[in-house]
Coordinates of C-alpha atoms in Angstrom, one line a residue:
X1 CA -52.8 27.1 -173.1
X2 CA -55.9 28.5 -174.2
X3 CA -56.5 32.7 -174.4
X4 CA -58.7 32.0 -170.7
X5 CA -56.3 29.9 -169.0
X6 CA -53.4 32.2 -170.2
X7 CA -55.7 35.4 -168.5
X8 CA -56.3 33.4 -165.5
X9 CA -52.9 32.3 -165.0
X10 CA -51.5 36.5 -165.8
X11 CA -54.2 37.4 -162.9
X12 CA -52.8 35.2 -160.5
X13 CA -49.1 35.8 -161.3
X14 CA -50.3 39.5 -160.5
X15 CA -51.9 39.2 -157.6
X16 CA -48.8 36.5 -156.3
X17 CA -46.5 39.9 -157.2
X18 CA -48.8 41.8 -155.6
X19 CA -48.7 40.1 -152.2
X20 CA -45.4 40.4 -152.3
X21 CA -45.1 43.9 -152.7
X22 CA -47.6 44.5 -149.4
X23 CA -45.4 41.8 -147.5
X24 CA -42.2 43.8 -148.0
X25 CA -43.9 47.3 -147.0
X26 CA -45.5 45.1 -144.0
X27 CA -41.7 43.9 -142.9
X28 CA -40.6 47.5 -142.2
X29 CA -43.7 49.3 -141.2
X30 CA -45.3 46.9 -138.6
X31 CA -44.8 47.2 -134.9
X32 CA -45.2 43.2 -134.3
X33 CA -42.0 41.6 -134.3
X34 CA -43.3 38.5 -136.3
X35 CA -44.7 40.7 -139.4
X36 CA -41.5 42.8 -139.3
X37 CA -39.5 38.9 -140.3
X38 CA -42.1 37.4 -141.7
X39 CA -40.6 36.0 -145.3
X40 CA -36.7 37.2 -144.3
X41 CA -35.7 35.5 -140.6
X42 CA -34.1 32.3 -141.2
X43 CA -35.8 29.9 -139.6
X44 CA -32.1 27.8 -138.7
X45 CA -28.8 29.2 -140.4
X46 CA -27.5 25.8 -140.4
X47 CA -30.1 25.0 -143.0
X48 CA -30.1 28.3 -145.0
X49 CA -33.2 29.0 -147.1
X50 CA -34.3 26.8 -150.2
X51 CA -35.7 27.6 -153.4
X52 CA -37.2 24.9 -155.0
X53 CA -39.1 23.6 -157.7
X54 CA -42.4 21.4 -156.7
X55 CA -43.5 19.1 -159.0
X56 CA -46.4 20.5 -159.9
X57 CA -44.4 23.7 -161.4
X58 CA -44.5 26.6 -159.3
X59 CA -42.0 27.5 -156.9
X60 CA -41.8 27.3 -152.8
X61 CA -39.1 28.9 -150.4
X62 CA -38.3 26.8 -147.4
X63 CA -36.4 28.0 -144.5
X64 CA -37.8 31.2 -143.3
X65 CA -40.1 32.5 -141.0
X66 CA -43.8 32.7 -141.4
X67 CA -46.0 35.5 -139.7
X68 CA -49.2 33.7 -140.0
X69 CA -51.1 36.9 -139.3
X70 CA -54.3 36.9 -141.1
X71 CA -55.3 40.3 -140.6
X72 CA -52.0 42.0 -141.6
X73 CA -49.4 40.0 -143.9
X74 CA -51.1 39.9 -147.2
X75 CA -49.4 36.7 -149.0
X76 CA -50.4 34.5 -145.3
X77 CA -53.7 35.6 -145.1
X78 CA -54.1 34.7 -148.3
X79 CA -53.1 31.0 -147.7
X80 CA -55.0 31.1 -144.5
X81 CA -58.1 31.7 -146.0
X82 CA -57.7 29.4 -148.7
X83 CA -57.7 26.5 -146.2
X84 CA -59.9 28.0 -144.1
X85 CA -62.2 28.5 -147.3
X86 CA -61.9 24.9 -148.3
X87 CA -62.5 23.8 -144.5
X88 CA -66.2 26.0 -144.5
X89 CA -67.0 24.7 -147.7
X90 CA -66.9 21.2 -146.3
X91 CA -69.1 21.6 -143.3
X92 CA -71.6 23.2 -145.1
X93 CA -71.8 21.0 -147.6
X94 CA -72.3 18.3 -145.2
X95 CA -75.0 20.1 -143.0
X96 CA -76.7 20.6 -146.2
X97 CA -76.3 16.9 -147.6
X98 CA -78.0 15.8 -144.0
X99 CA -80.4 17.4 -144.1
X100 CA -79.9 20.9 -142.5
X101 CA -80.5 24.7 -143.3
X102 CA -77.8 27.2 -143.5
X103 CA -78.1 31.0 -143.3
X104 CA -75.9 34.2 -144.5
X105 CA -75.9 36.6 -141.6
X106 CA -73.9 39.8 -142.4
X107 CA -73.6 41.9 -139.7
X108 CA -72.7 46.0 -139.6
X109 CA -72.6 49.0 -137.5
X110 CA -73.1 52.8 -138.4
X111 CA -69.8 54.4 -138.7
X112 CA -67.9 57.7 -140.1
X113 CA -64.9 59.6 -140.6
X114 CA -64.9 60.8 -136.8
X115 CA -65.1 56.8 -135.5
X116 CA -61.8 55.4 -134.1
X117 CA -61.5 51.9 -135.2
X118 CA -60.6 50.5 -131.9
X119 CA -64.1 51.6 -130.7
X120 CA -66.0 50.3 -133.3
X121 CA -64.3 47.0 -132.8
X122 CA -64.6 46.9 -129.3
X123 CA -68.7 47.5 -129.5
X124 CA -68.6 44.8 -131.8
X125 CA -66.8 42.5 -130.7
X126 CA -65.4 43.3 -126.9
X127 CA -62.7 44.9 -125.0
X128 CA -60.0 43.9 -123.1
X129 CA -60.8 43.6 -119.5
X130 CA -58.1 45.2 -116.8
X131 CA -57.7 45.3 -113.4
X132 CA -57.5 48.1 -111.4
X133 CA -53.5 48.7 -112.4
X134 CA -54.5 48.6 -116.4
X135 CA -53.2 45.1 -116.9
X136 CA -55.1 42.6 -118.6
X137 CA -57.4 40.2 -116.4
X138 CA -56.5 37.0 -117.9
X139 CA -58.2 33.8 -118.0
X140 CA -58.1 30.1 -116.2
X141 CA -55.7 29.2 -119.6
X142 CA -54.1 31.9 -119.2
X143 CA -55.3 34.4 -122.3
X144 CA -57.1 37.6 -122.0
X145 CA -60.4 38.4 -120.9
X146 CA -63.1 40.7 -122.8
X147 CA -66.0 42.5 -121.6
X148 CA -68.7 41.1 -124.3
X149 CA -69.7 43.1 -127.6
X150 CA -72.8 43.1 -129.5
X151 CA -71.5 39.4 -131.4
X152 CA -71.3 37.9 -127.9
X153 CA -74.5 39.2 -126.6
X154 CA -76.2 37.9 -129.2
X155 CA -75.1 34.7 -129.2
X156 CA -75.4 34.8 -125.3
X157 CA -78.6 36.1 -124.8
X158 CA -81.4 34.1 -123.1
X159 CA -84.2 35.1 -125.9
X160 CA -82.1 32.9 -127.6
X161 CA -80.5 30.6 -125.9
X162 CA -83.0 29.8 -123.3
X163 CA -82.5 29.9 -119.5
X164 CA -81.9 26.1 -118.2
X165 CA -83.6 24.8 -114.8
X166 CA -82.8 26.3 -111.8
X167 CA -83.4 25.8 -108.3
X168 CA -84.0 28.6 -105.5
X169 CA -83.8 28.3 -101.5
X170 CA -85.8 31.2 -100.4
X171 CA -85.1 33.2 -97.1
X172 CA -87.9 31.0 -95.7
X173 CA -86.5 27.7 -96.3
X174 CA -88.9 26.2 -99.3
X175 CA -87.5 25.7 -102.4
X176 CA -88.4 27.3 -105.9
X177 CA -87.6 25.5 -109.4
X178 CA -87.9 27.7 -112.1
X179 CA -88.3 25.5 -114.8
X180 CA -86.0 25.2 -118.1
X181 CA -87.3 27.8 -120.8
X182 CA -86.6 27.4 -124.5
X183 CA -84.9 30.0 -126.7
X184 CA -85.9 30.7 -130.6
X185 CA -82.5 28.5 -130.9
X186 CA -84.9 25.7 -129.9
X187 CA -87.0 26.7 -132.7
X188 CA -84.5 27.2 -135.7
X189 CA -82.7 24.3 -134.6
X190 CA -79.4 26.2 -133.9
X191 CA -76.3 24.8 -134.1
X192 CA -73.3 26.9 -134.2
X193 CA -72.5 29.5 -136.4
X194 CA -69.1 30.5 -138.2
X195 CA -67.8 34.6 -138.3
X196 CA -65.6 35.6 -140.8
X197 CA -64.7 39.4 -139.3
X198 CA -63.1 41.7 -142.1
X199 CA -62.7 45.3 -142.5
X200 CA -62.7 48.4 -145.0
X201 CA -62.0 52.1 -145.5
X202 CA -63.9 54.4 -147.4
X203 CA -63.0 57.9 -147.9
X204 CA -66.0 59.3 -147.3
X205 CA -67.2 57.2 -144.1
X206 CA -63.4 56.1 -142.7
X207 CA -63.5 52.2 -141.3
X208 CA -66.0 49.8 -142.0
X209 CA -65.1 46.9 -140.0
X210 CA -68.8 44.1 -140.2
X211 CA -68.9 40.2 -139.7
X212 CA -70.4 37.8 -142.3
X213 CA -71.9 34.9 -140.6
X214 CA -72.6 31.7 -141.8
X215 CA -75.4 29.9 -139.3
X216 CA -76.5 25.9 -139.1
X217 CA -79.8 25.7 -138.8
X218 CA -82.5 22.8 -138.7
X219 CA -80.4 20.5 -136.1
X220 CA -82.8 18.7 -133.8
X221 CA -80.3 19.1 -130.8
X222 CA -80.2 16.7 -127.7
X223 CA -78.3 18.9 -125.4
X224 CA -76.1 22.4 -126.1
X225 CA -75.2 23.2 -129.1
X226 CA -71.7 23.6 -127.6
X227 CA -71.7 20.2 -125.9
X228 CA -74.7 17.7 -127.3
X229 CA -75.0 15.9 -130.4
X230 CA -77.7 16.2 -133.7
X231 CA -80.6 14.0 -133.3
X232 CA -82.0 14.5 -136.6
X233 CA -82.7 17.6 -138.8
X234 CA -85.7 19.7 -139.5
X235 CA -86.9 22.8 -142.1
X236 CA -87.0 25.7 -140.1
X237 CA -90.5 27.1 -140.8
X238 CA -90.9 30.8 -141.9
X239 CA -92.6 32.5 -138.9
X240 CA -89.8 30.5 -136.5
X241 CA -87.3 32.2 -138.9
X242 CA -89.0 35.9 -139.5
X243 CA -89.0 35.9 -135.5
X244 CA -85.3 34.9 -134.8
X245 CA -84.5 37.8 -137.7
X246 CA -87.2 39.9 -136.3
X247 CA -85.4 39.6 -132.7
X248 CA -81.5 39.8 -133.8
X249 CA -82.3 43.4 -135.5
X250 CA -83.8 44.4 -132.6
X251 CA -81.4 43.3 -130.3
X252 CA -78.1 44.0 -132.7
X253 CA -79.9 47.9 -132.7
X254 CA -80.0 48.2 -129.0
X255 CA -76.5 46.5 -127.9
X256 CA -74.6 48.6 -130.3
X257 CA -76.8 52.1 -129.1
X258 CA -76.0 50.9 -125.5
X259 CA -72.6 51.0 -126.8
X260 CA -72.5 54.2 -128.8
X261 CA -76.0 55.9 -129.6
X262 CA -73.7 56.6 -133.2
X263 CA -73.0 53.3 -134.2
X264 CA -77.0 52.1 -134.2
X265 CA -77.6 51.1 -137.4
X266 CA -81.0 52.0 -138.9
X267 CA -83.8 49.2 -138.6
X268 CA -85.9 50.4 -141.3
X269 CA -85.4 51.7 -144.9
X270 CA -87.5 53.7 -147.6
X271 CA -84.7 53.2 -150.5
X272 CA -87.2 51.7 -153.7
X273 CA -85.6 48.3 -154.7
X274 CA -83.1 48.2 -151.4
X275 CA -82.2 44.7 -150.7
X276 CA -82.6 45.0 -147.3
X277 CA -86.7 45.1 -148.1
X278 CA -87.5 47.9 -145.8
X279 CA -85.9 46.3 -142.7
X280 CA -82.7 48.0 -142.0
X281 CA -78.9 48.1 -143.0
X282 CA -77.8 46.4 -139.5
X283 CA -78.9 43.2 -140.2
X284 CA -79.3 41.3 -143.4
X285 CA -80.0 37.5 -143.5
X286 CA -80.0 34.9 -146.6
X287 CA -81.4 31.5 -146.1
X288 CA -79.4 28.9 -148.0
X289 CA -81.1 25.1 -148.6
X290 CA -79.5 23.8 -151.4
X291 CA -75.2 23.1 -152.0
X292 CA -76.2 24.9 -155.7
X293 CA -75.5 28.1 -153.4
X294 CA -71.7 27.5 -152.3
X295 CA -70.7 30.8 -154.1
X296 CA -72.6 32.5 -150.8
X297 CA -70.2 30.0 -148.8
X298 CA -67.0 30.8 -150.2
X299 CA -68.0 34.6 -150.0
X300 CA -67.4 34.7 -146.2
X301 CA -63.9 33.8 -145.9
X302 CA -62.8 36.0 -149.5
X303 CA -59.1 37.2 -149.3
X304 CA -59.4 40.8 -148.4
X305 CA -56.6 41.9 -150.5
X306 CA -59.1 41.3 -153.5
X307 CA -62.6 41.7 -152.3
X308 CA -63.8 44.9 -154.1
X309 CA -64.8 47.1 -151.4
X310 CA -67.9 49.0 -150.3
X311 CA -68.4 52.6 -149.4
X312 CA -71.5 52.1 -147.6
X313 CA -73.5 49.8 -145.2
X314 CA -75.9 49.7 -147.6
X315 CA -73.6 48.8 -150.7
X316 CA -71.9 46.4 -148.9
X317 CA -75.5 44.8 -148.2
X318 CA -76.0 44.3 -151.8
X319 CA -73.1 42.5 -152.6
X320 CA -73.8 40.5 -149.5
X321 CA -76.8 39.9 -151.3
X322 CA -76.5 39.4 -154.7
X323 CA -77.4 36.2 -156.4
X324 CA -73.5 35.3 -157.5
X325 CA -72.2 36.5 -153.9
X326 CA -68.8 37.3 -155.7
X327 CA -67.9 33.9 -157.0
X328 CA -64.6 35.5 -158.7
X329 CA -62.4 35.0 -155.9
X330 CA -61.7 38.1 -154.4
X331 CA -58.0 37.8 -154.8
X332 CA -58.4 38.5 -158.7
X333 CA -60.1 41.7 -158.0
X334 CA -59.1 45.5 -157.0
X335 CA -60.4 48.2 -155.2
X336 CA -62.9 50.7 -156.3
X337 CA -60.9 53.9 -156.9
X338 CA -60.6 56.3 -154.8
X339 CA -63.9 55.7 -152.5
X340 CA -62.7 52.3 -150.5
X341 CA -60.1 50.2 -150.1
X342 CA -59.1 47.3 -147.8
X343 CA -56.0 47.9 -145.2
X344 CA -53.6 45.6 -147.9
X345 CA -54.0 48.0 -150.7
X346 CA -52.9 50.7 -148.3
X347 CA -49.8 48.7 -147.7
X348 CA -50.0 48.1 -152.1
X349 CA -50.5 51.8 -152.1
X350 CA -47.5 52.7 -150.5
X351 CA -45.4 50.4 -152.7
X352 CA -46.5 52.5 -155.5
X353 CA -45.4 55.6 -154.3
X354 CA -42.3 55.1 -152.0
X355 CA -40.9 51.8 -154.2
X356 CA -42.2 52.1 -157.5
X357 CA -42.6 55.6 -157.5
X358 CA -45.9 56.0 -159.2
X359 CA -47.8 59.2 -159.1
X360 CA -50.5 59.1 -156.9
X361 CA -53.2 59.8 -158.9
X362 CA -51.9 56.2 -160.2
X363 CA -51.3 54.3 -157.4
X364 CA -53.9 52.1 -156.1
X365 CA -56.3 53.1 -153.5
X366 CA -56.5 56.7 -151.9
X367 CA -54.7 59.1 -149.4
X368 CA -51.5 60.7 -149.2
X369 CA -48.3 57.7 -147.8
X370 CA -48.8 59.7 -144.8
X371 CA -52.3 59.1 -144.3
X372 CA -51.5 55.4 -145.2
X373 CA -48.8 54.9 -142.3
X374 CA -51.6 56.7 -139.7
X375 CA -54.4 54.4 -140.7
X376 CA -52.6 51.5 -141.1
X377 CA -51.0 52.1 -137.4
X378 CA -55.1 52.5 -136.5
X379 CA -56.0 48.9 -138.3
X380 CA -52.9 47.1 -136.7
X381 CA -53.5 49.1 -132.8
X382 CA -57.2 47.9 -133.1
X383 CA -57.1 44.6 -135.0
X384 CA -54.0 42.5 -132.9
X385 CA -55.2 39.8 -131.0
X386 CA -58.8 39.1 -132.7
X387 CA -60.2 36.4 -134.3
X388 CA -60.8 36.9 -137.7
X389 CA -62.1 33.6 -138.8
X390 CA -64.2 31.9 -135.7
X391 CA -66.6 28.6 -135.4
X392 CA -68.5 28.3 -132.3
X393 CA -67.7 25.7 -130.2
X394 CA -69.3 22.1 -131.2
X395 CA -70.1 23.4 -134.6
X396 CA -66.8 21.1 -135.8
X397 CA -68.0 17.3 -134.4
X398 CA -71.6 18.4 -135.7
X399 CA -70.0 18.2 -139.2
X400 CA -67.4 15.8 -138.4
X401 CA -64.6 18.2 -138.4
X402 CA -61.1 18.2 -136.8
X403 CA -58.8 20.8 -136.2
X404 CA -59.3 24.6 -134.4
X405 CA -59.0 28.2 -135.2
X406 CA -55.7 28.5 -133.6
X407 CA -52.7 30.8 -134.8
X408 CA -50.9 27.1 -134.7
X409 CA -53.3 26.0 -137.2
X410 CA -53.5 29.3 -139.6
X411 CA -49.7 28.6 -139.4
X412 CA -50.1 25.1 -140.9
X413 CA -52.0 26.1 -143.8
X414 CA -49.0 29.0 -144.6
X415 CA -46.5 26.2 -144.2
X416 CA -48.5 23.7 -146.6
X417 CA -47.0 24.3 -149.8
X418 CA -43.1 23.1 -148.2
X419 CA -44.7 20.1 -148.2
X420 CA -45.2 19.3 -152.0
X421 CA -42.5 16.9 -153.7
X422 CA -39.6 19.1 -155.1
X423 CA -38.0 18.6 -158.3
X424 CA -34.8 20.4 -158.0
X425 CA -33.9 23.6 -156.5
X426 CA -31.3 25.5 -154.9
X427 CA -29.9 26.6 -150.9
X428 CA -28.6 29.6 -150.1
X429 CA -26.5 30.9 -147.0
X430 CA -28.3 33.3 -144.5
X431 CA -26.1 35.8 -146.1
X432 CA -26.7 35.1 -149.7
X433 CA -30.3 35.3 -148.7
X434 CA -30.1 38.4 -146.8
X435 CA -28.4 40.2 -150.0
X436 CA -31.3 38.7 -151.9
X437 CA -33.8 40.3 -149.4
X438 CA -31.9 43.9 -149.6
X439 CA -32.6 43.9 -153.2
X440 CA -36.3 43.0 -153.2
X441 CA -34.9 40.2 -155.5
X442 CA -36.9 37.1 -153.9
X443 CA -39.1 37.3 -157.2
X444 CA -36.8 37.3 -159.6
X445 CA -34.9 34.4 -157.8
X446 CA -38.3 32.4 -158.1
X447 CA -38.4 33.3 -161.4
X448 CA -35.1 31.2 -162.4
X449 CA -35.7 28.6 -160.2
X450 CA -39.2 27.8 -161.4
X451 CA -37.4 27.6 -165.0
X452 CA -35.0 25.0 -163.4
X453 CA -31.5 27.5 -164.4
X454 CA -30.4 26.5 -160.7
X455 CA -27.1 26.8 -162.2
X456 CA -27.5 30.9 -162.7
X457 CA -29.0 31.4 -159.1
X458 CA -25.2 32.1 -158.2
X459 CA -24.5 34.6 -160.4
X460 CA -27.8 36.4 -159.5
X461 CA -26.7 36.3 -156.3
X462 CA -23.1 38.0 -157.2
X463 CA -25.2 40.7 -159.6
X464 CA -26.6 41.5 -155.9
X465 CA -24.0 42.3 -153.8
X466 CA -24.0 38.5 -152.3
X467 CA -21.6 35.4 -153.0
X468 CA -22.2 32.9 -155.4
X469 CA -20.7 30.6 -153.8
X470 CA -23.1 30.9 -151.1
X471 CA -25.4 29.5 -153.5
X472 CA -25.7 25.3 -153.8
X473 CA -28.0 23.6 -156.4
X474 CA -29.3 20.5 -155.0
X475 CA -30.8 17.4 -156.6
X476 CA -34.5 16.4 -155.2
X477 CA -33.1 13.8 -153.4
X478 CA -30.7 16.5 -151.5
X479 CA -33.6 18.5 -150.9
X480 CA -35.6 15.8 -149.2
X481 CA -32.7 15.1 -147.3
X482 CA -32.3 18.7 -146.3
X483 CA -36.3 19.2 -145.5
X484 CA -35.7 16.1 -143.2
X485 CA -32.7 18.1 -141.5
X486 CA -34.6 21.2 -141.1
X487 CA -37.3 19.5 -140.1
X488 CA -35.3 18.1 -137.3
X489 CA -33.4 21.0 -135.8
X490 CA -36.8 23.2 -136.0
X491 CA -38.5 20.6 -133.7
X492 CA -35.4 20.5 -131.8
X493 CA -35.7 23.4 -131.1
X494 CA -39.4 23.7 -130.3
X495 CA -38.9 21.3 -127.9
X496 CA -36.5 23.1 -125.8
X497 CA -38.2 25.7 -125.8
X498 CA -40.7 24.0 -124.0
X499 CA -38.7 22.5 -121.9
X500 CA -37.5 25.9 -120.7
X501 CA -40.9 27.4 -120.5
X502 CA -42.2 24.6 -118.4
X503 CA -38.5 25.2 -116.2
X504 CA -39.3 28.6 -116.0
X505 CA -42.7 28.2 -115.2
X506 CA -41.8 26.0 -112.3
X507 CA -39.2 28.0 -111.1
X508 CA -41.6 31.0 -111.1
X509 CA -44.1 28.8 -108.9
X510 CA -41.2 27.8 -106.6
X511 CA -40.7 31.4 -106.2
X512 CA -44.2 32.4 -105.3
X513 CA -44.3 30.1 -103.1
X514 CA -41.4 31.1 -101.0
X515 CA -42.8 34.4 -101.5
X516 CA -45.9 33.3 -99.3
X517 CA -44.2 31.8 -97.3
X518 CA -42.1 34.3 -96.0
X519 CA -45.2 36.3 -96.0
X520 CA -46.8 33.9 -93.8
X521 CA -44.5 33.8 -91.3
X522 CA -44.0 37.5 -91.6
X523 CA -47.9 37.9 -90.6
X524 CA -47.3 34.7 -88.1
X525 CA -44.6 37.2 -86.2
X526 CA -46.5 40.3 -86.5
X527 CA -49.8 38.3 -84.4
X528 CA -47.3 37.0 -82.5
X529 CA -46.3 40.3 -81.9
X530 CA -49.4 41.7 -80.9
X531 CA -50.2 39.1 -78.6
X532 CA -47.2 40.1 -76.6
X533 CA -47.7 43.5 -76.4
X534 CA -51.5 42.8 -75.8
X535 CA -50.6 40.6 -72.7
X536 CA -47.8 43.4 -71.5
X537 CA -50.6 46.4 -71.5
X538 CA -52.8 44.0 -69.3

């Protein structure tokens, strides 16, 4: 191994540790049930938990339950973004092959210390809608509504979308057809768009949360870009795209102002050598023509345990910006001191100081664990149950993609590596496994597997309070067999599930049901009631 690949390979067996080390301070600080298992609930105690050698060298655990939260469990976000990275990459690589134009977008709003996060998000990207008892109004699926935010209006607005044909009957009788008007979509040959949301903390200005967009322009569109099909593609000329820039500033200015008159972002700039070229820290766009540019691809869906972190609208414009767009994967780097941090180094934070009991003037990132718990309680209150990583709809047949952005896919990408061929490796007991877990010891149980002494995993065990003979080395063949089982019961299991939810459901319509009618015939005797008594009086 040469002195690089050695570096390389130390950097990513520290950043592996690292992920770790956020995941275990995310299982007992977190207030969703899934993060508080996620990496320690046995996903079938008949199975137990496997630790097992892949073929390819490094090791994977089967057995346990996966979060699959992308904005809050550091080591499944990371393998979320991964796919999802690799899954960008290949749509815009295509639109670019055919023919198309792609554009950086990075959205931001003012903000300070004194902004609540939950605020900021919702001008940005919506709030819950409730009826007039505070519960959600849901929609005809079933999920939650939101009033729109400054990402929907834009994308909604008919500047840019257009307004299609419509026909009037006035009070008079004639008719009026207003005719179908084209949007500067028309014009930049919009196709969809991708948003990859993240969010920072700076000591000085407190949460940063923005959206990096990534645009498909130049498709010569016969019908929505939702619901048509690409003709042919074009080159977007440069007053077409000065105007549809000109237009989203304005318009990504006003929303958020409407919204809060403190979270307009400026639309002009006297900074010499700014990158935003006079126009404002709001909104900065990048055109992209060539696949030479992938770096500004793969920047949008960057793992934000890594991503070193700006303290300013304006800074984080000019990494936005920059002519590498952080090729380095952002999972190699670290945080910037004391002035910014993303919300998993406060959770690495708090390992140094309450685990590993660094000083902290040492420990990564900034604020007292205090501090750390309160903000991280902010970023979990405000962040559940949004999108991080969102295409518009269509955007996936115009590049001839499958798939969704669906918590059941994330969860397919975490679950990937169980899939590679296995070597040799060892089971444990839910118990051996929970004494493993008290300890903090998964590592170190990796560690001895992925050096194939499957023999000694017992006696770890016993060093930690657990049985070794809880502990069961297995021959690949075994472990396919016992992937098969697992495999098995889980779906099992998922199917009843169903079953019972679809009983339930049913049994929950039968109910309403009787419940109307019994009210129906409750109403039916009250009229007849009042008939009677009508009829008496006269």
């Amino acid at each position: 191994m040469s002195l690089s690949q050695e570096t390389r390979a130390n950097k990513a067996a520290a950043v592996t540790i690292r992920r770790y080390q956020g995941r275990k301070v995310l299982n007992k600080l977190s207030k969703i049930d899934a993060c508080g298992g996620c990496g320690q609930r046995v996903l079938d105690p008949d199975s137990g938990v496997i630790y097992a050698r892949a073929s390819r060298g490094y090791v994977v655990t089967i057995g346990l339950v996966r979060c699959g939260r992308i904005w809050f469990c550091p080591e499944c976000s990371a393998a979320i973004r991964r796919g999802r990275t690799e899954e960008l990459k290949t749509g815009a690589l295509r639109w670019l092959a055919a023919g198309g134009t792609l554009a950086v977008v990075v959205l931001t709003a003012r903000h300070n210390r004194t902004h609540e996060l939950v605020r900021l998000c919702n001008a940005l990207w919506g709030a819950p809608l409730l009826d007039a008892s505070g519960a959600p109004v849901l929609d005809r699926s079933g999920r939650p509504r939101r009033a729109p935010g400054a990402y929907q209006t834009m994308l909604t607005a008919p500047a840019f979308y257009g307004r299609p044909e419509a026909t009037r009957t006035r009070k008079d009788g004639s008719v009026y057809v207003r005719p179908a008007q084209e949007g500067i979509r028309h014009r930049i040959g919009y196709a969809g768009m991708v948003r990859a949301s993240e969010v920072t903390r700076s000591e000085e200005n407190g949460y940063h949360p923005h959206m990096n967009l990534l645009v498909f322009l130049g498709g010569d569109m016969d019908g929505t870009p939702a619901k048509g099909t690409v003709r042919g593609y074009f080159e977007p000329g440069a007053d077409q795209l000065e105007e549809w820039e000109d237009w989203l500033r304005a318009l990504w200015a006003a929303t958020l102002r409407k919204a809060d008159k403190e979270f307009e972002p400026s639309t002009d700039c006297n900074i010499r050598g700014c990158k935003c070229k006079g126009k404002g820290h709001g909104v900065m766009v990048q055109i992209i023509k060539s696949g030479d540019d992938e770096a500004l691809i793969e920047y949008l869906t960057k793992v934000q345990d890594g991503k070193s972190p700006a303290d300013s609208i304006r800074a984080d414009l000019d990494a936005a910006g920059a002519a590498a767009m952080e090729t380095v994967r952002a999972d190699n780097k670290t945080g910037r001191g004391r002035k910014s941090m993303t919300p998993f180094q406060m959770l690495y934070r708090l390992w140094d100081i309450e685990v590993a009991g660094l000083d902290p003037d040492a420990a990564e990132g900034y604020g007292s664990a205090a501090q750390c718990r309160i903000w991280w309680a902010e970023y979990e209150d405000a962040m559940a149950g949004r999108r991080a990583i969102e295409w518009t709809r269509g955007l996936r047949g115009h590049v001839q993609l499958d798939g969704d952005d669906s918590e059941e896919s994330d969860l397919e990408f975490v679950y990937e590596p169980e899939a590679a061929p296995l070597t040799g490796g060892v089971i444990l007991t839910p118990d051996a496994h929970g004494a493993v877990v008290r300890a903090d010891a998964e590592m170190e149980i990796e560690e001895v597997v992925r050096g194939e002494f499957y023999d000694s995993v017992g006696d770890l065990v016993g060093t930690l309070g657990g049985r070794a003979d809880h502990v069961r080395v297995v021959t690949a063949e075994e472990l396919a067999e016992a992937q098969e089982n697992l495999a098995g019961r889980v779906l099992a299991r998922r199917e009843d599930r169903k079953r019972q939810a679809l009983i339930d459901q049913a049994e929950a319509d039968r109910a309403a049901i009787e419940r109307q009618d019994r009210l129906r015939k409750k109403l039916a005797g009250m009229l007849g009631q009042l008939v009677v008594t009508r009829k008496a009086t006269t």
